[in-house]
Amino acid sequence: MTNESIIKEASEHLPGGVNSPVRAFKAVGGKPISLVRGKGSKVWDADGREYIDFLCSWGPLILGHAHPEVVREAREVMEQGLSFGLTNPHEVRLAKIVTAKVPSIQKVRFVNSGTEATMSAVRLARGVTGRKLVVKFDGCYHGHYDSLLVSAGSGVATFGIPGTPGIPDEIASLTLVLPFNDIEAVKEAFSRHGEEIACVIVEPVAGNMGVVPPREGFLEFLREITRKNGSILIFDEVITGFRLSSGGAQQYFKVEPDITCLGKVLGGGMPVGAYGGSNEIMSRVAPEGEVYQAGTLSGNPVAMACGARTLEILMEEHPYATLDSKTAELTDGISSILKEKGIPHSINRVGSMFTLFFTGRKVTNYEDAKSSDTELFSRFFNALLKQGVLIPPSQFEAWFLSTAHTDEDVSSALERIGDAVREI
Ligand code: KE4
């Protein structure tokens, strides 16, 4: 079994040889690799090569790969049965942690992915308000739900256009796509369509155009204008939830949404998503209310137990300050390597998530992010891969650190990054 043999066979049975497009390495060229094992901060590919991992499975693995306590938990729970289709104690165990750590969530519904979480949150917002329009921000990604897989229309505050074939114009035209961090554009959208806007959905720290923090006052403004207009504010915390702090971005920035979407860290590596909010809003969800949403494997005991053990360890270890300083050490090191070589770059970091953009501009929105030299990024990515460092295979994604990343990992990664920069 080698990278080549696995990828070759995969391409005979899976579209593009993958189960999620970004894994095909289209954005960075070169041959995709197949990972067969992970432990702590390291992963190994099918050729037996070892990498220091800053992909961390796109965010879930805040405790690193195969944390012994999470693995043990999964094994013990699995031996009692993998799925029942009726309520099991582990769903309650994880729900109690979520509602304790995220005060704006008084009731939570578990689903199986971030996409299901945001899709359900938008349906709930439309059901609660009786309104149709959705506001999202260009460069923010909320999963592949039709109403959210919409690209920016021609002008500011104009209706969206389908982000992919298969989405009818009629659906896309119910979504307004605005520039991230642009308060004037939000004002304009609400002045034109205020009474029809069901919700505003935002990544409180964008991770999907690369990491872009909210401008000072932006989240507070969204909170105020949605409240004033009777619209629902949805924070998509699939990446930031339990990543930026035990209470996520809403605790970090002290702005509370009406509905929060969670995923990734929440499941500790198992397929888990969730959406939650006040008792009042969540009472509208079936079977208590009339807004329908369901799922065969929602609340799966093994997934719930892995998520619960992951969050319990985070609450026991309080790793956020250490994660923050260790990540700062890495980004400072990267910046000094690139400055020395005179390579234009900017790094956006919040806590243990960051993006290195190959642009001289400060990156405050998607337009700025798109000014990056993606060709240089591709060469950087592949040079790093050869050095045994795995980062996300796209300029527009976040690097992550875990509690398993040691000071030695950081210094070794910086050495290898220096070698890679010399190579490109
Ligand atoms: P999933 O359906 O992929 O579990 O979650 C969708 C989603 C929702 N919201 C945010 C903020 C997200 O970042 C995501 C998924 N993130 C991408 C890349 N950052 C997952 C990687 C992939 O698509 O393969």
XYZ file of C-alpha atoms and ligand atoms in Angstrom:
448
model
C 0.000 0.000 0.000
C 1.539 3.314 -1.122
C 0.242 6.849 -1.637
C 0.189 6.151 -5.346
C -1.693 2.845 -5.125
C -4.304 4.220 -2.722
C -4.890 7.441 -4.680
C -5.060 5.468 -7.943
C -7.661 3.054 -6.581
C -9.540 5.889 -4.898
C -9.885 7.667 -8.231
C -11.534 4.536 -9.648
C -14.244 4.510 -6.982
C -14.622 8.079 -5.663
C -15.279 11.268 -7.694
C -11.862 12.924 -8.005
C -10.548 10.165 -5.768
C -11.794 11.964 -2.658
C -14.735 12.384 -0.333
C -14.194 16.132 -0.085
C -12.797 18.214 -2.975
C -9.986 20.053 -1.172
C -8.271 16.713 -0.456
C -7.452 16.306 -4.171
C -4.735 19.012 -3.866
C -6.140 20.788 -6.970
C -5.309 24.189 -5.444
C -1.650 23.300 -4.854
C -0.900 20.840 -7.667
C 1.361 17.888 -7.010
C 0.224 14.429 -6.059
C -2.210 14.131 -3.131
C -1.045 11.939 -0.264
C -3.024 9.442 1.758
C -2.677 9.505 5.548
C -2.773 6.170 7.345
C -1.833 7.009 10.966
C -1.707 9.921 13.394
C -0.324 10.251 16.917
C -0.124 13.547 18.818
C 1.234 16.242 16.497
C 2.446 13.771 13.853
C 0.864 11.985 10.905
C 2.266 9.321 8.563
C 1.390 8.832 4.893
C 1.035 5.529 3.057
C 4.698 5.727 1.980
C 5.695 5.795 5.630
C 6.751 9.468 5.607
C 6.227 11.418 8.841
C 4.876 14.981 8.979
C 4.389 17.585 11.675
C 0.663 18.213 11.202
C -0.792 21.747 11.071
C -3.899 20.599 9.183
C -5.273 18.755 12.236
C -8.069 17.336 10.091
C -9.270 20.930 9.308
C -9.640 21.828 12.979
C -11.243 19.030 15.065
C -8.025 17.624 16.558
C -7.282 20.273 19.184
C -5.905 17.466 21.410
C -3.798 16.022 18.595
C -4.210 12.636 16.894
C -5.392 9.517 18.768
C -5.446 11.061 22.239
C -5.301 7.954 24.487
C -8.243 9.001 26.648
C -10.457 9.754 23.655
C -9.519 6.453 21.994
C -10.215 4.533 25.200
C -13.567 6.265 25.577
C -14.549 5.354 22.008
C -13.523 1.734 22.505
C -15.442 1.358 25.793
C -18.617 2.957 24.442
C -18.440 1.029 21.154
C -18.337 -2.267 23.032
C -21.775 -1.387 24.433
C -23.168 -0.775 20.928
C -22.520 1.670 18.088
C -25.971 3.155 17.601
C -29.471 2.745 19.032
C -31.749 5.257 17.316
C -33.226 6.249 20.668
C -31.838 8.719 23.204
C -28.666 7.546 24.952
C -26.911 9.027 28.028
C -23.906 10.279 26.030
C -26.091 12.782 24.156
C -27.093 14.295 27.480
C -23.493 14.238 28.728
C -22.251 16.285 25.742
C -25.294 18.590 25.770
C -24.648 19.440 29.424
C -21.066 20.502 28.639
C -22.136 22.605 25.624
C -24.920 24.410 27.498
C -22.639 24.977 30.497
C -19.762 26.389 28.433
C -21.742 28.434 25.871
C -24.284 30.485 27.881
C -26.187 31.634 24.782
C -27.024 27.964 24.162
C -29.764 26.937 26.581
C -30.829 24.011 24.358
C -28.789 22.243 21.668
C -29.585 19.802 18.844
C -26.812 17.480 17.634
C -26.420 16.661 13.947
C -23.652 14.956 11.949
C -21.736 17.797 10.296
C -21.202 21.530 10.237
C -23.271 21.732 7.062
C -26.246 20.135 8.775
C -25.810 22.566 11.654
C -25.865 25.718 9.513
C -28.584 24.364 7.220
C -30.813 23.655 10.221
C -30.002 27.017 11.829
C -31.066 28.910 8.689
C -34.280 26.868 8.404
C -35.014 27.595 12.075
C -34.363 31.320 11.589
C -36.709 31.391 8.593
C -39.297 29.376 10.528
C -39.133 31.580 13.608
C -39.233 34.909 11.731
C -41.457 33.859 8.834
C -38.991 35.703 6.595
C -37.035 34.446 3.558
C -33.817 36.426 3.076
C -30.441 35.292 4.403
C -27.360 37.530 4.703
C -23.907 35.951 4.494
C -20.423 37.315 3.829
C -18.193 36.809 0.797
C -15.385 34.379 1.577
C -17.193 32.836 4.533
C -18.030 29.158 4.075
C -20.788 27.483 6.031
C -20.879 24.047 4.380
C -22.573 23.034 1.152
C -26.236 23.937 1.880
C -27.903 25.469 -1.206
C -28.832 28.769 0.431
C -25.278 29.229 1.698
C -23.343 27.982 -1.337
C -24.032 31.322 -3.011
C -21.515 33.764 -4.462
C -21.628 37.521 -4.264
C -23.898 39.171 -6.819
C -22.769 41.975 -9.106
C -23.007 44.978 -6.779
C -22.920 45.488 -3.047
C -26.076 44.297 -1.250
C -27.347 42.674 -4.431
C -28.818 39.174 -4.459
C -26.485 36.192 -4.680
C -25.792 33.962 -7.663
C -25.467 30.161 -7.449
C -22.037 29.147 -6.165
C -22.259 25.877 -8.114
C -24.409 24.216 -10.783
C -27.434 22.549 -9.213
C -28.586 25.538 -7.196
C -31.609 27.249 -8.812
C -31.369 31.035 -9.253
C -34.579 31.282 -7.239
C -32.797 29.839 -4.192
C -29.612 31.897 -4.637
C -31.644 35.076 -5.047
C -32.846 34.731 -1.456
C -29.299 35.190 -0.166
C -27.496 38.522 0.057
C -23.705 38.216 -0.010
C -21.847 41.177 1.520
C -18.153 41.997 1.969
C -16.882 40.740 5.354
C -16.113 43.497 7.877
C -18.115 46.041 5.816
C -20.535 47.823 8.154
C -21.803 50.203 5.442
C -22.789 47.272 3.198
C -24.746 45.693 6.056
C -26.502 49.001 6.737
C -27.392 49.247 3.033
C -28.767 45.701 2.953
C -30.949 46.305 5.992
C -32.165 49.674 4.754
C -33.312 47.997 1.525
C -34.597 44.672 2.864
C -34.714 44.949 6.663
C -38.165 43.487 7.246
C -37.489 40.517 4.940
C -34.153 39.420 6.438
C -34.595 36.218 8.449
C -30.979 35.989 9.567
C -27.397 37.065 9.253
C -24.931 34.163 9.376
C -21.251 34.876 9.971
C -18.044 33.115 10.930
C -17.171 35.370 13.899
C -13.540 34.799 12.940
C -13.460 33.858 9.278
C -11.423 30.722 8.632
C -12.439 29.897 5.068
C -10.883 32.794 3.188
C -7.885 32.155 5.317
C -8.103 33.521 8.878
C -9.624 37.013 8.925
C -10.583 38.444 12.335
C -13.634 40.697 12.726
C -12.830 44.428 12.516
C -13.224 46.267 15.829
C -16.971 46.696 16.442
C -18.121 44.581 13.491
C -19.683 41.761 15.530
C -21.237 44.233 17.984
C -22.753 46.067 14.997
C -24.233 42.849 13.576
C -25.705 42.078 16.988
C -27.333 45.505 17.182
C -28.702 45.779 13.650
C -30.191 42.271 13.672
C -31.845 42.888 17.032
C -33.237 46.237 15.790
C -34.701 44.575 12.683
C -36.081 41.427 14.314
C -33.580 39.278 12.391
C -31.763 36.285 13.885
C -27.951 36.485 14.332
C -26.266 33.136 13.657
C -22.616 32.611 14.619
C -21.080 29.779 12.636
C -18.599 28.579 15.254
C -17.859 25.266 13.547
C -14.165 26.233 13.548
C -13.991 28.687 16.476
C -16.207 26.775 18.931
C -14.072 25.375 21.781
C -11.042 26.394 19.640
C -10.665 30.066 20.615
C -11.795 29.589 24.216
C -14.030 27.241 26.169
C -16.916 29.494 25.121
C -15.698 30.012 21.553
C -15.552 33.305 19.659
C -18.676 34.677 21.347
C -16.865 34.490 24.707
C -13.592 35.725 23.167
C -15.302 38.827 21.663
C -18.140 39.083 24.210
C -20.924 39.178 21.592
C -23.803 36.705 21.940
C -25.667 35.452 18.822
C -29.230 34.079 18.796
C -28.166 30.744 17.297
C -24.690 29.131 17.420
C -23.514 26.410 15.032
C -20.807 24.040 16.237
C -18.752 21.178 14.764
C -15.146 19.991 14.410
C -13.663 20.209 17.971
C -17.144 19.401 19.321
C -16.764 15.823 18.033
C -13.049 15.440 18.771
C -12.562 13.933 15.310
C -15.874 12.075 15.060
C -18.699 13.349 12.798
C -20.609 15.778 15.009
C -22.307 19.122 14.379
C -24.766 21.062 16.496
C -26.953 24.138 16.571
C -28.337 25.775 19.685
C -29.805 28.885 21.214
C -32.297 30.146 23.780
C -35.070 27.920 25.145
C -37.504 30.149 23.268
C -35.871 29.751 19.849
C -35.052 26.052 20.284
C -38.594 25.297 21.464
C -39.575 25.877 17.847
C -37.594 22.812 16.715
C -39.531 19.566 16.157
C -40.892 17.674 18.004
C -41.343 20.474 20.590
C -42.054 22.966 17.818
C -42.922 22.782 14.154
C -39.563 23.416 12.416
C -38.563 19.966 11.196
C -35.024 18.529 11.323
C -33.934 14.947 11.929
C -31.066 12.456 11.557
C -30.553 8.699 11.876
C -27.140 8.977 13.500
C -27.625 12.299 15.274
C -26.434 11.908 18.877
C -24.516 8.756 17.988
C -23.205 7.388 21.316
C -19.612 6.815 20.158
C -19.382 10.284 18.588
C -21.000 11.918 21.607
C -18.604 10.182 23.985
C -15.558 11.240 21.940
C -16.801 14.814 21.883
C -17.584 14.797 25.593
C -14.179 13.363 26.534
C -12.465 15.922 24.278
C -14.293 18.859 25.871
C -13.792 17.449 29.394
C -10.035 17.319 28.784
C -10.096 20.890 27.449
C -11.923 22.008 30.605
C -9.429 20.121 32.812
C -6.305 21.400 31.010
C -7.335 24.995 30.160
C -4.841 24.943 27.253
C -5.912 28.178 25.531
C -3.167 30.490 26.822
C -0.468 27.928 25.991
C -1.976 27.272 22.549
C -2.021 31.026 21.946
C 1.604 31.632 22.922
C 2.914 28.548 21.096
C 1.101 29.595 17.915
C 2.432 33.157 18.281
C 5.958 31.745 18.503
C 5.398 29.861 15.257
C 3.902 32.822 13.367
C 6.594 35.213 14.648
C 9.225 32.737 13.473
C 7.617 32.361 10.040
C 7.384 36.120 9.646
C 11.042 36.714 10.473
C 12.101 33.993 7.977
C 10.043 35.648 5.195
C 11.098 39.197 6.149
C 14.749 38.149 5.941
C 14.102 36.908 2.401
C 12.091 40.014 1.512
C 9.028 37.919 0.629
C 5.785 40.000 0.918
C 3.403 38.304 3.335
C 0.849 38.948 6.043
C -0.212 36.635 8.832
C -3.618 36.739 10.524
C -3.785 34.813 13.781
C -6.453 34.401 16.468
C -5.452 31.982 19.208
C -4.316 28.664 17.719
C -5.632 29.289 14.204
C -3.782 31.360 11.617
C -3.126 31.881 7.925
C 0.056 32.958 6.141
C -0.993 35.015 3.122
C 1.559 35.652 0.365
C 0.450 39.243 -0.140
C 1.863 42.552 1.030
C -1.659 43.744 1.903
C -3.266 43.570 5.332
C -6.010 40.964 4.825
C -9.348 42.215 6.193
C -11.741 40.617 3.679
C -11.974 38.200 0.752
C -10.817 40.759 -1.835
C -7.603 41.290 0.155
C -7.147 37.517 0.587
C -7.524 36.970 -3.163
C -4.595 39.319 -3.787
C -2.321 36.557 -2.454
C 0.197 34.876 -4.738
C -1.404 31.414 -4.897
C 1.295 30.140 -7.245
C 3.946 30.959 -4.645
C 1.738 29.350 -1.989
C 1.576 26.137 -4.070
C 5.382 25.981 -4.326
C 5.639 26.701 -0.586
C 3.106 23.956 0.223
C 4.920 21.329 -1.842
C 8.365 22.355 -0.568
C 7.038 22.028 3.002
C 5.566 18.614 2.229
C 9.031 17.463 1.149
C 10.404 18.824 4.433
C 7.877 16.762 6.411
C 5.497 19.578 7.339
C 1.791 19.253 6.460
C -0.249 22.467 6.158
C -3.712 22.935 4.570
C -3.491 22.402 0.753
C -4.988 25.836 0.018
C -4.010 29.481 0.538
C -7.546 30.133 1.827
C -7.579 27.839 4.848
C -6.385 27.948 8.468
C -3.372 26.271 10.009
C -4.092 24.775 13.448
C -2.024 23.809 16.486
C -3.032 21.218 19.060
C -2.142 20.615 22.713
C 0.112 17.834 21.394
C 2.390 20.284 19.517
C 5.567 20.710 21.591
C 8.145 23.523 21.638
C 10.401 21.058 19.805
C 7.730 20.703 17.081
C 7.610 24.494 16.697
C 11.382 24.910 16.455
C 11.703 21.928 14.123
C 8.867 23.256 11.947
C 10.591 26.667 11.753
C 13.835 25.037 10.656
C 12.028 23.117 7.934
C 10.058 26.202 6.882
C 13.364 28.042 6.542
C 14.676 25.249 4.298
C 11.460 25.292 2.249
C 11.641 29.077 1.786
C 15.242 28.805 0.621
C 14.091 26.173 -1.877
C 11.271 28.288 -3.366
P -18.742 20.190 7.454
O -20.081 19.958 6.782
O -17.584 20.082 6.486
O -18.555 19.348 8.722
O -18.740 21.702 8.004
C -18.978 22.757 7.108
C -18.379 24.024 7.685
C -19.228 24.928 8.295
N -18.746 26.071 8.830
C -17.420 26.353 8.809
C -16.940 27.631 9.424
C -16.506 25.446 8.213
O -15.178 25.737 8.201
C -16.991 24.255 7.640
C -16.082 23.248 6.952
N -14.720 23.642 6.813
C -14.019 23.055 5.689
C -12.670 23.724 5.478
N -12.353 24.766 6.410
C -13.870 21.577 5.870
C -12.919 20.903 4.904
C -13.628 20.269 3.739
O -14.574 20.863 3.188
O -13.180 19.170 3.369
